[in-house]
PDB file of C-alpha atoms in Angstrom:
ATOM      1  CA  MET A 403      -0.091  20.633   5.726  1.00 71.00           C
ATOM      2  CA  GLY A 404      -3.441  20.783   7.485  1.00 85.00           C
ATOM      3  CA  PHE A 405      -5.305  17.900   9.048  1.00 88.00           C
ATOM      4  CA  ILE A 406      -8.057  17.638   6.440  1.00 93.00           C
ATOM      5  CA  PRO A 407      -5.770  17.286   3.372  1.00 92.00           C
ATOM      6  CA  VAL A 408      -3.665  14.693   5.212  1.00 92.00           C
ATOM      7  CA  PHE A 409      -6.796  12.770   6.200  1.00 94.00           C
ATOM      8  CA  VAL A 410      -8.158  12.888   2.644  1.00 95.00           C
ATOM      9  CA  LEU A 411      -4.786  11.735   1.260  1.00 94.00           C
ATOM     10  CA  ALA A 412      -4.610   8.813   3.688  1.00 95.00           C
ATOM     11  CA  VAL A 413      -8.186   7.739   2.929  1.00 96.00           C
ATOM     12  CA  LEU A 414      -7.537   8.066  -0.809  1.00 96.00           C
ATOM     13  CA  PHE A 415      -4.465   5.828  -0.691  1.00 94.00           C
ATOM     14  CA  PHE A 416      -6.254   3.328   1.550  1.00 97.00           C
ATOM     15  CA  VAL A 417      -9.220   3.057  -0.828  1.00 97.00           C
ATOM     16  CA  MET A 418      -6.995   2.984  -3.907  1.00 95.00           C
ATOM     17  CA  MET A 419      -4.802   0.150  -2.582  1.00 93.00           C
ATOM     18  CA  PHE A 420      -7.832  -1.754  -1.294  1.00 96.00           C
ATOM     19  CA  GLY A 421      -9.488  -1.563  -4.705  1.00 95.00           C
ATOM     20  CA  ILE A 422      -6.381  -2.475  -6.671  1.00 93.00           C
ATOM     21  CA  GLY A 423      -5.574  -5.282  -4.237  1.00 92.00           C
ATOM     22  CA  PHE A 424      -9.108  -6.653  -4.339  1.00 93.00           C
ATOM     23  CA  ILE A 425      -9.129  -6.738  -8.139  1.00 92.00           C
ATOM     24  CA  LEU A 426      -5.660  -8.333  -8.278  1.00 90.00           C
ATOM     25  CA  ASN A 427      -6.736 -10.944  -5.746  1.00 89.00           C
ATOM     26  CA  MET A 428      -9.834 -11.806  -7.771  1.00 87.00           C
ATOM     27  CA  LEU A 429      -8.010 -12.011 -11.090  1.00 87.00           C
ATOM     28  CA  MET A 430      -4.907 -13.844  -9.922  1.00 87.00           C
ATOM     29  CA  LYS A 431      -6.589 -16.051  -7.289  1.00 84.00           C
ATOM     30  CA  THR A 432      -4.035 -14.989  -4.703  1.00 83.00           C
ATOM     31  CA  THR A 433      -4.567 -13.685  -1.205  1.00 84.00           C
ATOM     32  CA  TRP A 434      -1.582 -11.668  -0.031  1.00 86.00           C
ATOM     33  CA  PHE A 435       0.063 -10.755  -3.360  1.00 87.00           C
ATOM     34  CA  PRO A 436      -0.918  -7.040  -3.254  1.00 88.00           C
ATOM     35  CA  ALA A 437       0.541  -6.619   0.240  1.00 88.00           C
ATOM     36  CA  TYR A 438       3.811  -8.248  -0.822  1.00 90.00           C
ATOM     37  CA  LEU A 439       3.835  -6.208  -4.023  1.00 88.00           C
ATOM     38  CA  PHE A 440       3.364  -2.994  -2.064  1.00 88.00           C
ATOM     39  CA  VAL A 441       6.225  -3.711   0.353  1.00 89.00           C
ATOM     40  CA  ILE A 442       8.685  -5.326  -2.075  1.00 91.00           C
ATOM     41  CA  VAL A 443       8.103  -3.232  -5.222  1.00 90.00           C
ATOM     42  CA  ILE A 444       6.090  -0.048  -4.744  1.00 87.00           C
ATOM     43  CA  LEU A 445       7.706   1.407  -1.600  1.00 85.00           C
ATOM     44  CA  PRO A 446      11.319   0.859  -2.761  1.00 87.00           C
ATOM     45  CA  VAL A 447      10.542   2.261  -6.229  1.00 89.00           C
ATOM     46  CA  VAL A 448       9.033   5.410  -4.711  1.00 84.00           C
ATOM     47  CA  VAL A 449      11.957   5.896  -2.330  1.00 82.00           C
ATOM     48  CA  TYR A 450      14.562   5.185  -5.014  1.00 85.00           C
ATOM     49  CA  SER A 451      12.946   7.411  -7.636  1.00 85.00           C
ATOM     50  CA  ILE A 452      13.056  10.575  -5.502  1.00 82.00           C
ATOM     51  CA  TRP A 453      16.417   9.889  -3.845  1.00 81.00           C
ATOM     52  CA  ASP A 454      19.340  12.114  -4.831  1.00 79.00           C
ATOM     53  CA  ARG A 455      22.083   9.503  -4.390  1.00 75.00           C
ATOM     54  CA  SER A 456      24.942  11.930  -4.899  1.00 77.00           C
ATOM     55  CA  ALA A 457      23.891  14.221  -2.066  1.00 78.00           C
ATOM     56  CA  MET A 458      22.898  11.921   0.804  1.00 82.00           C
ATOM     57  CA  SER A 459      22.874   8.411   2.176  1.00 84.00           C
ATOM     58  CA  LEU A 460      19.759   6.269   2.517  1.00 81.00           C
ATOM     59  CA  GLY A 461      19.393   7.092   6.215  1.00 83.00           C
ATOM     60  CA  GLU A 462      19.594  10.820   5.551  1.00 85.00           C
ATOM     61  CA  HIS A 463      17.114  10.450   2.708  1.00 82.00           C
ATOM     62  CA  LEU A 464      14.600   8.581   4.871  1.00 83.00           C
ATOM     63  CA  SER A 465      14.903  11.237   7.561  1.00 85.00           C
ATOM     64  CA  THR A 466      13.798  13.924   5.092  1.00 84.00           C
ATOM     65  CA  PHE A 467      10.327  12.370   4.796  1.00 87.00           C
ATOM     66  CA  HIS A 468       7.593  13.963   6.886  1.00 89.00           C
ATOM     67  CA  ILE A 469       4.809  12.349   8.884  1.00 90.00           C
ATOM     68  CA  VAL A 470       2.456  12.873   5.927  1.00 91.00           C
ATOM     69  CA  ASP A 471       4.629  10.654   3.747  1.00 88.00           C
ATOM     70  CA  TYR A 472       4.717   7.892   6.333  1.00 90.00           C
ATOM     71  CA  LEU A 473       0.963   8.105   6.986  1.00 92.00           C
ATOM     72  CA  THR A 474       0.296   7.797   3.265  1.00 92.00           C
ATOM     73  CA  GLY A 475       2.493   4.706   3.026  1.00 91.00           C
ATOM     74  CA  ILE A 476       0.902   3.119   6.088  1.00 94.00           C
ATOM     75  CA  ALA A 477      -2.602   3.814   4.770  1.00 96.00           C
ATOM     76  CA  GLY A 478      -1.723   2.222   1.417  1.00 93.00           C
ATOM     77  CA  LEU A 479      -0.242  -0.821   3.123  1.00 94.00           C
ATOM     78  CA  ALA A 480      -3.312  -1.123   5.343  1.00 96.00           C
ATOM     79  CA  GLY A 481      -5.548  -1.072   2.255  1.00 96.00           C
ATOM     80  CA  ALA A 482      -3.490  -3.801   0.575  1.00 93.00           C
ATOM     81  CA  VAL A 483      -3.540  -5.984   3.690  1.00 94.00           C
ATOM     82  CA  LEU A 484      -7.253  -5.439   4.249  1.00 95.00           C
ATOM     83  CA  SER A 485      -7.992  -6.455   0.657  1.00 94.00           C
ATOM     84  CA  GLY A 486      -6.193  -9.762   1.253  1.00 93.00           C
ATOM     85  CA  TRP A 487      -8.066 -10.293   4.508  1.00 94.00           C
ATOM     86  CA  THR A 488     -11.390  -9.536   2.805  1.00 94.00           C
ATOM     87  CA  ILE A 489     -10.726 -11.988  -0.037  1.00 92.00           C
ATOM     88  CA  GLN A 490      -9.709 -14.633   2.486  1.00 91.00           C
ATOM     89  CA  LYS A 491     -12.940 -14.173   4.475  1.00 93.00           C
ATOM     90  CA  LEU A 492     -15.030 -14.284   1.290  1.00 91.00           C
ATOM     91  CA  ARG A 493     -13.376 -17.536   0.216  1.00 90.00           C
ATOM     92  CA  LEU A 494     -13.930 -19.060   3.658  1.00 91.00           C
ATOM     93  CA  GLY A 495     -17.553 -17.943   3.385  1.00 91.00           C
ATOM     94  CA  GLY A 496     -17.980 -20.116   0.311  1.00 90.00           C
ATOM     95  CA  TYR A 497     -17.908 -17.520  -2.444  1.00 86.00           C
ATOM     96  CA  LYS A 498     -16.349 -19.300  -5.436  1.00 76.00           C
ATOM     97  CA  MET A 499     -15.759 -16.252  -7.630  1.00 74.00           C
ATOM     98  CA  PHE A 500     -13.124 -14.907  -5.230  1.00 65.00           C
TER      99      PHE A 500
END
């Protein structure tokens, strides 16, 4: 895969997770819930859903992922964490709606 599609994919997942995390933080009045949700629910569900359990172990399955897959996951996690950080800074700044 070329550099530009990988870059666009990483930016897309970053923006998507930032937006979803920001909205969840506003609605639920939490700060780090989207980051925890991403690590505890979304990543394991993605890994488990595409894993052929009869053919390989978890370690072998994780080794079949490419750098693009890991960059996408890291970009999504960064977006979720940055949304929590942004909400926290807005609340410390005195904005009541967040």
